């Protein structure tokens, strides 16, 4: 079964202080859904090299055992409550993708 991934790219440099409540709630929802953080850059000290139209802003990559699990976690009550905690006017490019076996 192909794995599922959440990919979030934050085109603007977010005020990380304002994301604290969201990060805490989202982390709990992801953990409850069986997700694993593969990358949380640059806030965890990782490096980013952007090419072409890319930007060196925050990128989050989370892996789930299946695509269905990734979608179900996004749709869960716990994660929907986390979304409410995002600051007003906050923007990001969020996708759920299916991995290749």
PDB file of N, CA and C in Angstrom:
ATOM      1  N   UNK A   1       0.845  -1.182   0.000  1.00  0.00           N
ATOM      2  CA  UNK A   1       0.000   0.000   0.000  1.00  0.00           C
ATOM      3  C   UNK A   1       0.889   1.244   0.000  1.00  0.00           C
ATOM      4  N   UNK A   2       0.548   2.198  -0.838  1.00  0.00           N
ATOM      5  CA  UNK A   2       1.331   3.432  -0.935  1.00  0.00           C
ATOM      6  C   UNK A   2       1.115   4.309   0.285  1.00  0.00           C
ATOM      7  N   UNK A   3       2.175   4.950   0.709  1.00  0.00           N
ATOM      8  CA  UNK A   3       2.095   5.857   1.848  1.00  0.00           C
ATOM      9  C   UNK A   3       1.425   7.154   1.429  1.00  0.00           C
ATOM     10  N   UNK A   4       0.967   7.911   2.424  1.00  0.00           N
ATOM     11  CA  UNK A   4       0.377   9.218   2.184  1.00  0.00           C
ATOM     12  C   UNK A   4       1.235  10.279   2.846  1.00  0.00           C
ATOM     13  N   UNK A   5       1.243  11.464   2.265  1.00  0.00           N
ATOM     14  CA  UNK A   5       2.075  12.547   2.776  1.00  0.00           C
ATOM     15  C   UNK A   5       1.290  13.851   2.834  1.00  0.00           C
ATOM     16  N   UNK A   6       1.531  14.596   3.885  1.00  0.00           N
ATOM     17  CA  UNK A   6       1.085  15.988   3.957  1.00  0.00           C
ATOM     18  C   UNK A   6       2.298  16.818   3.582  1.00  0.00           C
ATOM     19  N   UNK A   7       2.105  17.744   2.666  1.00  0.00           N
ATOM     20  CA  UNK A   7       3.165  18.663   2.268  1.00  0.00           C
ATOM     21  C   UNK A   7       2.626  20.075   2.443  1.00  0.00           C
ATOM     22  N   UNK A   8       3.272  20.843   3.296  1.00  0.00           N
ATOM     23  CA  UNK A   8       2.869  22.234   3.527  1.00  0.00           C
ATOM     24  C   UNK A   8       4.046  23.148   3.223  1.00  0.00           C
ATOM     25  N   UNK A   9       3.788  24.142   2.396  1.00  0.00           N
ATOM     26  CA  UNK A   9       4.791  25.152   2.098  1.00  0.00           C
ATOM     27  C   UNK A   9       4.174  26.493   2.468  1.00  0.00           C
ATOM     28  N   UNK A  10       4.931  27.255   3.211  1.00  0.00           N
ATOM     29  CA  UNK A  10       4.460  28.543   3.708  1.00  0.00           C
ATOM     30  C   UNK A  10       5.120  29.636   2.868  1.00  0.00           C
ATOM     31  N   UNK A  11       4.389  30.211   1.883  1.00  0.00           N
ATOM     32  CA  UNK A  11       5.002  31.169   0.973  1.00  0.00           C
ATOM     33  C   UNK A  11       5.469  32.449   1.652  1.00  0.00           C
ATOM     34  N   UNK A  12       4.807  32.850   2.711  1.00  0.00           N
ATOM     35  CA  UNK A  12       5.242  34.013   3.475  1.00  0.00           C
ATOM     36  C   UNK A  12       5.920  33.526   4.731  1.00  0.00           C
ATOM     37  N   UNK A  13       6.821  34.293   5.242  1.00  0.00           N
ATOM     38  CA  UNK A  13       7.505  33.919   6.469  1.00  0.00           C
ATOM     39  C   UNK A  13       6.545  34.122   7.637  1.00  0.00           C
ATOM     40  N   UNK A  14       6.024  33.024   8.211  1.00  0.00           N
ATOM     41  CA  UNK A  14       5.033  33.175   9.269  1.00  0.00           C
ATOM     42  C   UNK A  14       5.660  33.607  10.590  1.00  0.00           C
ATOM     43  N   UNK A  15       4.874  34.301  11.368  1.00  0.00           N
ATOM     44  CA  UNK A  15       5.265  34.632  12.732  1.00  0.00           C
ATOM     45  C   UNK A  15       5.102  33.349  13.545  1.00  0.00           C
ATOM     46  N   UNK A  16       6.205  32.682  13.827  1.00  0.00           N
ATOM     47  CA  UNK A  16       6.145  31.371  14.490  1.00  0.00           C
ATOM     48  C   UNK A  16       5.503  31.438  15.862  1.00  0.00           C
ATOM     49  N   UNK A  17       5.593  32.573  16.524  1.00  0.00           N
ATOM     50  CA  UNK A  17       4.920  32.733  17.821  1.00  0.00           C
ATOM     51  C   UNK A  17       3.416  32.572  17.669  1.00  0.00           C
ATOM     52  N   UNK A  18       2.871  33.110  16.571  1.00  0.00           N
ATOM     53  CA  UNK A  18       1.434  33.036  16.348  1.00  0.00           C
ATOM     54  C   UNK A  18       0.993  31.634  15.948  1.00  0.00           C
ATOM     55  N   UNK A  19       1.928  30.775  15.570  1.00  0.00           N
ATOM     56  CA  UNK A  19       1.588  29.404  15.179  1.00  0.00           C
ATOM     57  C   UNK A  19       1.660  28.416  16.339  1.00  0.00           C
ATOM     58  N   UNK A  20       2.041  28.880  17.516  1.00  0.00           N
ATOM     59  CA  UNK A  20       2.255  27.979  18.650  1.00  0.00           C
ATOM     60  C   UNK A  20       1.026  27.133  18.966  1.00  0.00           C
ATOM     61  N   UNK A  21      -0.144  27.746  19.053  1.00  0.00           N
ATOM     62  CA  UNK A  21      -1.363  27.001  19.390  1.00  0.00           C
ATOM     63  C   UNK A  21      -1.688  25.986  18.296  1.00  0.00           C
ATOM     64  N   UNK A  22      -1.580  26.408  17.044  1.00  0.00           N
ATOM     65  CA  UNK A  22      -1.839  25.492  15.931  1.00  0.00           C
ATOM     66  C   UNK A  22      -0.852  24.332  15.962  1.00  0.00           C
ATOM     67  N   UNK A  23       0.439  24.632  16.102  1.00  0.00           N
ATOM     68  CA  UNK A  23       1.465  23.584  16.096  1.00  0.00           C
ATOM     69  C   UNK A  23       1.208  22.529  17.169  1.00  0.00           C
ATOM     70  N   UNK A  24       0.812  22.963  18.346  1.00  0.00           N
ATOM     71  CA  UNK A  24       0.560  22.021  19.436  1.00  0.00           C
ATOM     72  C   UNK A  24      -0.634  21.122  19.110  1.00  0.00           C
ATOM     73  N   UNK A  25      -1.745  21.729  18.686  1.00  0.00           N
ATOM     74  CA  UNK A  25      -2.946  20.954  18.364  1.00  0.00           C
ATOM     75  C   UNK A  25      -2.735  20.069  17.140  1.00  0.00           C
ATOM     76  N   UNK A  26      -2.085  20.608  16.124  1.00  0.00           N
ATOM     77  CA  UNK A  26      -1.834  19.833  14.910  1.00  0.00           C
ATOM     78  C   UNK A  26      -0.907  18.652  15.206  1.00  0.00           C
ATOM     79  N   UNK A  27       0.102  18.880  16.023  1.00  0.00           N
ATOM     80  CA  UNK A  27       1.021  17.796  16.392  1.00  0.00           C
ATOM     81  C   UNK A  27       0.307  16.651  17.080  1.00  0.00           C
ATOM     82  N   UNK A  28      -0.606  16.979  17.973  1.00  0.00           N
ATOM     83  CA  UNK A  28      -1.390  15.945  18.661  1.00  0.00           C
ATOM     84  C   UNK A  28      -2.284  15.191  17.682  1.00  0.00           C
ATOM     85  N   UNK A  29      -2.910  15.915  16.750  1.00  0.00           N
ATOM     86  CA  UNK A  29      -3.784  15.283  15.757  1.00  0.00           C
ATOM     87  C   UNK A  29      -2.990  14.369  14.832  1.00  0.00           C
ATOM     88  N   UNK A  30      -1.826  14.821  14.399  1.00  0.00           N
ATOM     89  CA  UNK A  30      -0.978  14.025  13.514  1.00  0.00           C
ATOM     90  C   UNK A  30      -0.512  12.766  14.236  1.00  0.00           C
ATOM     91  N   UNK A  31      -0.092  12.917  15.462  1.00  0.00           N
ATOM     92  CA  UNK A  31       0.355  11.765  16.256  1.00  0.00           C
ATOM     93  C   UNK A  31      -0.780  10.763  16.437  1.00  0.00           C
ATOM     94  N   UNK A  32      -1.976  11.260  16.760  1.00  0.00           N
ATOM     95  CA  UNK A  32      -3.137  10.376  16.941  1.00  0.00           C
ATOM     96  C   UNK A  32      -3.492   9.659  15.638  1.00  0.00           C
ATOM     97  N   UNK A  33      -3.233  10.314  14.495  1.00  0.00           N
ATOM     98  CA  UNK A  33      -3.525   9.712  13.197  1.00  0.00           C
ATOM     99  C   UNK A  33      -2.415   8.831  12.666  1.00  0.00           C
ATOM    100  N   UNK A  34      -1.340   8.683  13.425  1.00  0.00           N
ATOM    101  CA  UNK A  34      -0.243   7.817  13.010  1.00  0.00           C
ATOM    102  C   UNK A  34       0.778   8.482  12.109  1.00  0.00           C
ATOM    103  N   UNK A  35       0.741   9.809  12.014  1.00  0.00           N
ATOM    104  CA  UNK A  35       1.682  10.526  11.161  1.00  0.00           C
ATOM    105  C   UNK A  35       3.047  10.697  11.807  1.00  0.00           C
ATOM    106  N   UNK A  36       4.059  10.838  10.953  1.00  0.00           N
ATOM    107  CA  UNK A  36       5.430  11.037  11.406  1.00  0.00           C
ATOM    108  C   UNK A  36       6.022  12.244  10.691  1.00  0.00           C
ATOM    109  N   UNK A  37       6.580  13.169  11.450  1.00  0.00           N
ATOM    110  CA  UNK A  37       7.248  14.329  10.865  1.00  0.00           C
ATOM    111  C   UNK A  37       8.540  13.879  10.202  1.00  0.00           C
ATOM    112  N   UNK A  38       8.668  14.153   8.926  1.00  0.00           N
ATOM    113  CA  UNK A  38       9.908  13.867   8.210  1.00  0.00           C
ATOM    114  C   UNK A  38      10.753  15.123   8.066  1.00  0.00           C
ATOM    115  N   UNK A  39      10.079  16.278   7.965  1.00  0.00           N
ATOM    116  CA  UNK A  39      10.802  17.547   7.834  1.00  0.00           C
ATOM    117  C   UNK A  39       9.947  18.676   8.370  1.00  0.00           C
ATOM    118  N   UNK A  40      10.579  19.541   9.118  1.00  0.00           N
ATOM    119  CA  UNK A  40       9.958  20.773   9.613  1.00  0.00           C
ATOM    120  C   UNK A  40      11.055  21.822   9.523  1.00  0.00           C
ATOM    121  N   UNK A  41      11.137  22.425   8.349  1.00  0.00           N
ATOM    122  CA  UNK A  41      12.264  23.306   8.052  1.00  0.00           C
ATOM    123  C   UNK A  41      11.807  24.751   7.893  1.00  0.00           C
ATOM    124  N   UNK A  42      12.560  25.722   8.204  1.00  0.00           N
ATOM    125  CA  UNK A  42      13.866  25.644   8.846  1.00  0.00           C
ATOM    126  C   UNK A  42      13.806  25.649  10.365  1.00  0.00           C
ATOM    127  N   UNK A  43      12.621  25.600  10.951  1.00  0.00           N
ATOM    128  CA  UNK A  43      12.509  25.790  12.399  1.00  0.00           C
ATOM    129  C   UNK A  43      13.196  24.713  13.225  1.00  0.00           C
ATOM    130  N   UNK A  44      13.511  23.578  12.659  1.00  0.00           N
ATOM    131  CA  UNK A  44      14.236  22.543  13.402  1.00  0.00           C
ATOM    132  C   UNK A  44      15.708  22.511  13.021  1.00  0.00           C
ATOM    133  N   UNK A  45      16.175  23.598  12.424  1.00  0.00           N
ATOM    134  CA  UNK A  45      17.590  23.700  12.123  1.00  0.00           C
ATOM    135  C   UNK A  45      18.020  23.075  10.810  1.00  0.00           C
ATOM    136  N   UNK A  46      17.075  22.534  10.050  1.00  0.00           N
ATOM    137  CA  UNK A  46      17.424  21.928   8.781  1.00  0.00           C
ATOM    138  C   UNK A  46      17.737  22.969   7.718  1.00  0.00           C
ATOM    139  N   UNK A  47      18.283  22.496   6.636  1.00  0.00           N
ATOM    140  CA  UNK A  47      18.685  23.393   5.559  1.00  0.00           C
ATOM    141  C   UNK A  47      17.730  23.276   4.384  1.00  0.00           C
ATOM    142  N   UNK A  48      17.577  24.379   3.675  1.00  0.00           N
ATOM    143  CA  UNK A  48      16.746  24.430   2.477  1.00  0.00           C
ATOM    144  C   UNK A  48      17.550  25.107   1.376  1.00  0.00           C
ATOM    145  N   UNK A  49      17.514  24.534   0.200  1.00  0.00           N
ATOM    146  CA  UNK A  49      18.061  25.182  -0.989  1.00  0.00           C
ATOM    147  C   UNK A  49      16.903  25.269  -1.968  1.00  0.00           C
ATOM    148  N   UNK A  50      16.512  26.478  -2.323  1.00  0.00           N
ATOM    149  CA  UNK A  50      15.386  26.669  -3.238  1.00  0.00           C
ATOM    150  C   UNK A  50      15.892  26.861  -4.662  1.00  0.00           C
ATOM    151  N   UNK A  51      15.200  26.243  -5.607  1.00  0.00           N
ATOM    152  CA  UNK A  51      15.530  26.390  -7.024  1.00  0.00           C
ATOM    153  C   UNK A  51      14.280  26.821  -7.775  1.00  0.00           C
ATOM    154  N   UNK A  52      14.505  27.427  -8.917  1.00  0.00           N
ATOM    155  CA  UNK A  52      13.453  27.852  -9.819  1.00  0.00           C
ATOM    156  C   UNK A  52      12.479  28.771  -9.092  1.00  0.00           C
ATOM    157  N   UNK A  53      11.199  28.426  -8.953  1.00  0.00           N
ATOM    158  CA  UNK A  53      10.231  29.333  -8.311  1.00  0.00           C
ATOM    159  C   UNK A  53      10.130  29.083  -6.805  1.00  0.00           C
ATOM    160  N   UNK A  54      10.999  28.249  -6.259  1.00  0.00           N
ATOM    161  CA  UNK A  54      10.954  27.902  -4.847  1.00  0.00           C
ATOM    162  C   UNK A  54      11.367  29.044  -3.943  1.00  0.00           C
ATOM    163  N   UNK A  55      10.949  28.951  -2.707  1.00  0.00           N
ATOM    164  CA  UNK A  55      11.319  29.928  -1.687  1.00  0.00           C
ATOM    165  C   UNK A  55      11.903  29.183  -0.497  1.00  0.00           C
ATOM    166  N   UNK A  56      12.731  29.847   0.257  1.00  0.00           N
ATOM    167  CA  UNK A  56      13.367  29.198   1.410  1.00  0.00           C
ATOM    168  C   UNK A  56      12.572  29.477   2.684  1.00  0.00           C
ATOM    169  N   UNK A  57      11.287  29.301   2.603  1.00  0.00           N
ATOM    170  CA  UNK A  57      10.438  29.500   3.765  1.00  0.00           C
ATOM    171  C   UNK A  57      10.111  28.152   4.403  1.00  0.00           C
ATOM    172  N   UNK A  58       9.276  28.184   5.402  1.00  0.00           N
ATOM    173  CA  UNK A  58       8.930  26.984   6.161  1.00  0.00           C
ATOM    174  C   UNK A  58       8.307  25.908   5.268  1.00  0.00           C
ATOM    175  N   UNK A  59       8.785  24.675   5.433  1.00  0.00           N
ATOM    176  CA  UNK A  59       8.260  23.504   4.733  1.00  0.00           C
ATOM    177  C   UNK A  59       8.040  22.413   5.772  1.00  0.00           C
ATOM    178  N   UNK A  60       6.869  21.764   5.704  1.00  0.00           N
ATOM    179  CA  UNK A  60       6.559  20.656   6.606  1.00  0.00           C
ATOM    180  C   UNK A  60       6.212  19.439   5.759  1.00  0.00           C
ATOM    181  N   UNK A  61       6.803  18.292   6.085  1.00  0.00           N
ATOM    182  CA  UNK A  61       6.530  17.037   5.395  1.00  0.00           C
ATOM    183  C   UNK A  61       6.197  15.985   6.442  1.00  0.00           C
ATOM    184  N   UNK A  62       5.007  15.412   6.335  1.00  0.00           N
ATOM    185  CA  UNK A  62       4.544  14.405   7.297  1.00  0.00           C
ATOM    186  C   UNK A  62       4.147  13.152   6.533  1.00  0.00           C
ATOM    187  N   UNK A  63       4.589  12.005   7.024  1.00  0.00           N
ATOM    188  CA  UNK A  63       4.317  10.723   6.375  1.00  0.00           C
ATOM    189  C   UNK A  63       3.279   9.930   7.172  1.00  0.00           C
ATOM    190  N   UNK A  64       2.370   9.287   6.440  1.00  0.00           N
ATOM    191  CA  UNK A  64       1.379   8.375   7.017  1.00  0.00           C
ATOM    192  C   UNK A  64       1.533   7.017   6.340  1.00  0.00           C
ATOM    193  N   UNK A  65       1.059   5.975   6.979  1.00  0.00           N
ATOM    194  CA  UNK A  65       1.184   4.631   6.420  1.00  0.00           C
ATOM    195  C   UNK A  65       0.391   4.447   5.130  1.00  0.00           C
ATOM    196  N   UNK A  66      -0.646   5.279   4.921  1.00  0.00           N
ATOM    197  CA  UNK A  66      -1.433   5.196   3.691  1.00  0.00           C
ATOM    198  C   UNK A  66      -2.004   6.570   3.343  1.00  0.00           C
ATOM    199  N   UNK A  67      -2.376   6.707   2.087  1.00  0.00           N
ATOM    200  CA  UNK A  67      -3.029   7.932   1.622  1.00  0.00           C
ATOM    201  C   UNK A  67      -4.340   8.138   2.375  1.00  0.00           C
ATOM    202  N   UNK A  68      -5.096   7.056   2.543  1.00  0.00           N
ATOM    203  CA  UNK A  68      -6.379   7.132   3.238  1.00  0.00           C
ATOM    204  C   UNK A  68      -6.207   7.622   4.675  1.00  0.00           C
ATOM    205  N   UNK A  69      -5.160   7.168   5.331  1.00  0.00           N
ATOM    206  CA  UNK A  69      -4.874   7.593   6.699  1.00  0.00           C
ATOM    207  C   UNK A  69      -4.537   9.087   6.731  1.00  0.00           C
ATOM    208  N   UNK A  70      -3.810   9.556   5.735  1.00  0.00           N
ATOM    209  CA  UNK A  70      -3.466  10.978   5.663  1.00  0.00           C
ATOM    210  C   UNK A  70      -4.719  11.834   5.490  1.00  0.00           C
ATOM    211  N   UNK A  71      -5.631  11.406   4.610  1.00  0.00           N
ATOM    212  CA  UNK A  71      -6.873  12.139   4.387  1.00  0.00           C
ATOM    213  C   UNK A  71      -7.742  12.091   5.637  1.00  0.00           C
ATOM    214  N   UNK A  72      -7.862  10.928   6.249  1.00  0.00           N
ATOM    215  CA  UNK A  72      -8.695  10.786   7.449  1.00  0.00           C
ATOM    216  C   UNK A  72      -8.183  11.653   8.594  1.00  0.00           C
ATOM    217  N   UNK A  73      -6.876  11.769   8.726  1.00  0.00           N
ATOM    218  CA  UNK A  73      -6.313  12.610   9.786  1.00  0.00           C
ATOM    219  C   UNK A  73      -6.627  14.075   9.524  1.00  0.00           C
ATOM    220  N   UNK A  74      -6.523  14.495   8.272  1.00  0.00           N
ATOM    221  CA  UNK A  74      -6.867  15.882   7.935  1.00  0.00           C
ATOM    222  C   UNK A  74      -8.331  16.161   8.262  1.00  0.00           C
ATOM    223  N   UNK A  75      -9.198  15.208   7.967  1.00  0.00           N
ATOM    224  CA  UNK A  75     -10.635  15.385   8.181  1.00  0.00           C
ATOM    225  C   UNK A  75     -11.062  15.141   9.628  1.00  0.00           C
ATOM    226  N   UNK A  76     -10.146  14.692  10.474  1.00  0.00           N
ATOM    227  CA  UNK A  76     -10.493  14.370  11.865  1.00  0.00           C
ATOM    228  C   UNK A  76     -10.906  15.619  12.637  1.00  0.00           C
ATOM    229  N   UNK A  77     -11.697  15.403  13.649  1.00  0.00           N
ATOM    230  CA  UNK A  77     -12.129  16.510  14.508  1.00  0.00           C
ATOM    231  C   UNK A  77     -10.927  17.190  15.159  1.00  0.00           C
ATOM    232  N   UNK A  78      -9.954  16.406  15.568  1.00  0.00           N
ATOM    233  CA  UNK A  78      -8.770  16.962  16.230  1.00  0.00           C
ATOM    234  C   UNK A  78      -8.019  17.920  15.302  1.00  0.00           C
ATOM    235  N   UNK A  79      -7.845  17.533  14.029  1.00  0.00           N
ATOM    236  CA  UNK A  79      -7.108  18.418  13.125  1.00  0.00           C
ATOM    237  C   UNK A  79      -7.959  19.618  12.709  1.00  0.00           C
ATOM    238  N   UNK A  80      -9.239  19.423  12.551  1.00  0.00           N
ATOM    239  CA  UNK A  80     -10.109  20.554  12.220  1.00  0.00           C
ATOM    240  C   UNK A  80     -10.084  21.596  13.340  1.00  0.00           C
ATOM    241  N   UNK A  81      -9.981  21.149  14.590  1.00  0.00           N
ATOM    242  CA  UNK A  81      -9.834  22.085  15.712  1.00  0.00           C
ATOM    243  C   UNK A  81      -8.496  22.818  15.641  1.00  0.00           C
ATOM    244  N   UNK A  82      -7.462  22.140  15.182  1.00  0.00           N
ATOM    245  CA  UNK A  82      -6.154  22.791  15.024  1.00  0.00           C
ATOM    246  C   UNK A  82      -6.231  23.887  13.966  1.00  0.00           C
ATOM    247  N   UNK A  83      -6.940  23.632  12.877  1.00  0.00           N
ATOM    248  CA  UNK A  83      -7.060  24.626  11.814  1.00  0.00           C
ATOM    249  C   UNK A  83      -7.693  25.923  12.310  1.00  0.00           C
ATOM    250  N   UNK A  84      -8.626  25.798  13.239  1.00  0.00           N
ATOM    251  CA  UNK A  84      -9.282  26.984  13.807  1.00  0.00           C
ATOM    252  C   UNK A  84      -8.260  27.856  14.535  1.00  0.00           C
ATOM    253  N   UNK A  85      -7.192  27.248  15.025  1.00  0.00           N
ATOM    254  CA  UNK A  85      -6.174  27.983  15.779  1.00  0.00           C
ATOM    255  C   UNK A  85      -5.184  28.732  14.878  1.00  0.00           C
ATOM    256  N   UNK A  86      -5.254  28.524  13.557  1.00  0.00           N
ATOM    257  CA  UNK A  86      -4.371  29.287  12.667  1.00  0.00           C
ATOM    258  C   UNK A  86      -4.717  30.768  12.759  1.00  0.00           C
ATOM    259  N   UNK A  87      -3.731  31.634  12.724  1.00  0.00           N
ATOM    260  CA  UNK A  87      -3.991  33.080  12.793  1.00  0.00           C
ATOM    261  C   UNK A  87      -4.830  33.552  11.604  1.00  0.00           C
ATOM    262  N   UNK A  88      -5.621  34.598  11.817  1.00  0.00           N
ATOM    263  CA  UNK A  88      -6.422  35.191  10.743  1.00  0.00           C
ATOM    264  C   UNK A  88      -5.540  35.597   9.576  1.00  0.00           C
ATOM    265  N   UNK A  89      -6.014  35.315   8.374  1.00  0.00           N
ATOM    266  CA  UNK A  89      -5.292  35.707   7.179  1.00  0.00           C
ATOM    267  C   UNK A  89      -4.082  34.851   6.857  1.00  0.00           C
ATOM    268  N   UNK A  90      -3.890  33.775   7.592  1.00  0.00           N
ATOM    269  CA  UNK A  90      -2.733  32.910   7.401  1.00  0.00           C
ATOM    270  C   UNK A  90      -2.879  32.141   6.094  1.00  0.00           C
ATOM    271  N   UNK A  91      -1.801  32.035   5.336  1.00  0.00           N
ATOM    272  CA  UNK A  91      -1.822  31.358   4.049  1.00  0.00           C
ATOM    273  C   UNK A  91      -0.702  30.336   3.950  1.00  0.00           C
ATOM    274  N   UNK A  92      -1.018  29.193   3.340  1.00  0.00           N
ATOM    275  CA  UNK A  92       0.000  28.182   3.064  1.00  0.00           C
ATOM    276  C   UNK A  92      -0.472  27.340   1.895  1.00  0.00           C
ATOM    277  N   UNK A  93       0.442  26.626   1.285  1.00  0.00           N
ATOM    278  CA  UNK A  93       0.123  25.691   0.208  1.00  0.00           C
ATOM    279  C   UNK A  93       0.156  24.309   0.844  1.00  0.00           C
ATOM    280  N   UNK A  94      -1.008  23.693   1.041  1.00  0.00           N
ATOM    281  CA  UNK A  94      -1.125  22.415   1.750  1.00  0.00           C
ATOM    282  C   UNK A  94      -1.663  21.373   0.765  1.00  0.00           C
ATOM    283  N   UNK A  95      -0.996  20.222   0.708  1.00  0.00           N
ATOM    284  CA  UNK A  95      -1.439  19.146  -0.176  1.00  0.00           C
ATOM    285  C   UNK A  95      -1.317  17.809   0.534  1.00  0.00           C
ATOM    286  N   UNK A  96      -2.211  16.898   0.165  1.00  0.00           N
ATOM    287  CA  UNK A  96      -2.098  15.514   0.597  1.00  0.00           C
ATOM    288  C   UNK A  96      -1.807  14.725  -0.672  1.00  0.00           C
ATOM    289  N   UNK A  97      -0.697  13.993  -0.665  1.00  0.00           N
ATOM    290  CA  UNK A  97      -0.309  13.262  -1.877  1.00  0.00           C
ATOM    291  C   UNK A  97      -0.085  11.784  -1.553  1.00  0.00           C
ATOM    292  N   UNK A  98      -0.272  10.966  -2.569  1.00  0.00           N
ATOM    293  CA  UNK A  98      -0.026   9.536  -2.440  1.00  0.00           C
ATOM    294  C   UNK A  98       1.376   9.218  -2.912  1.00  0.00           C
ATOM    295  N   UNK A  99       2.098   8.456  -2.105  1.00  0.00           N
ATOM    296  CA  UNK A  99       3.445   8.054  -2.475  1.00  0.00           C
ATOM    297  C   UNK A  99       3.437   6.984  -3.555  1.00  0.00           C
ATOM    298  N   UNK A 100       4.616   6.685  -4.051  1.00  0.00           N
ATOM    299  CA  UNK A 100       4.786   5.662  -5.075  1.00  0.00           C
ATOM    300  C   UNK A 100       5.286   4.405  -4.383  1.00  0.00           C
ATOM    301  N   UNK A 101       4.653   3.282  -4.691  1.00  0.00           N
ATOM    302  CA  UNK A 101       5.108   2.008  -4.111  1.00  0.00           C
ATOM    303  C   UNK A 101       6.471   1.642  -4.622  1.00  0.00           C
TER     304      UNK A 101
END
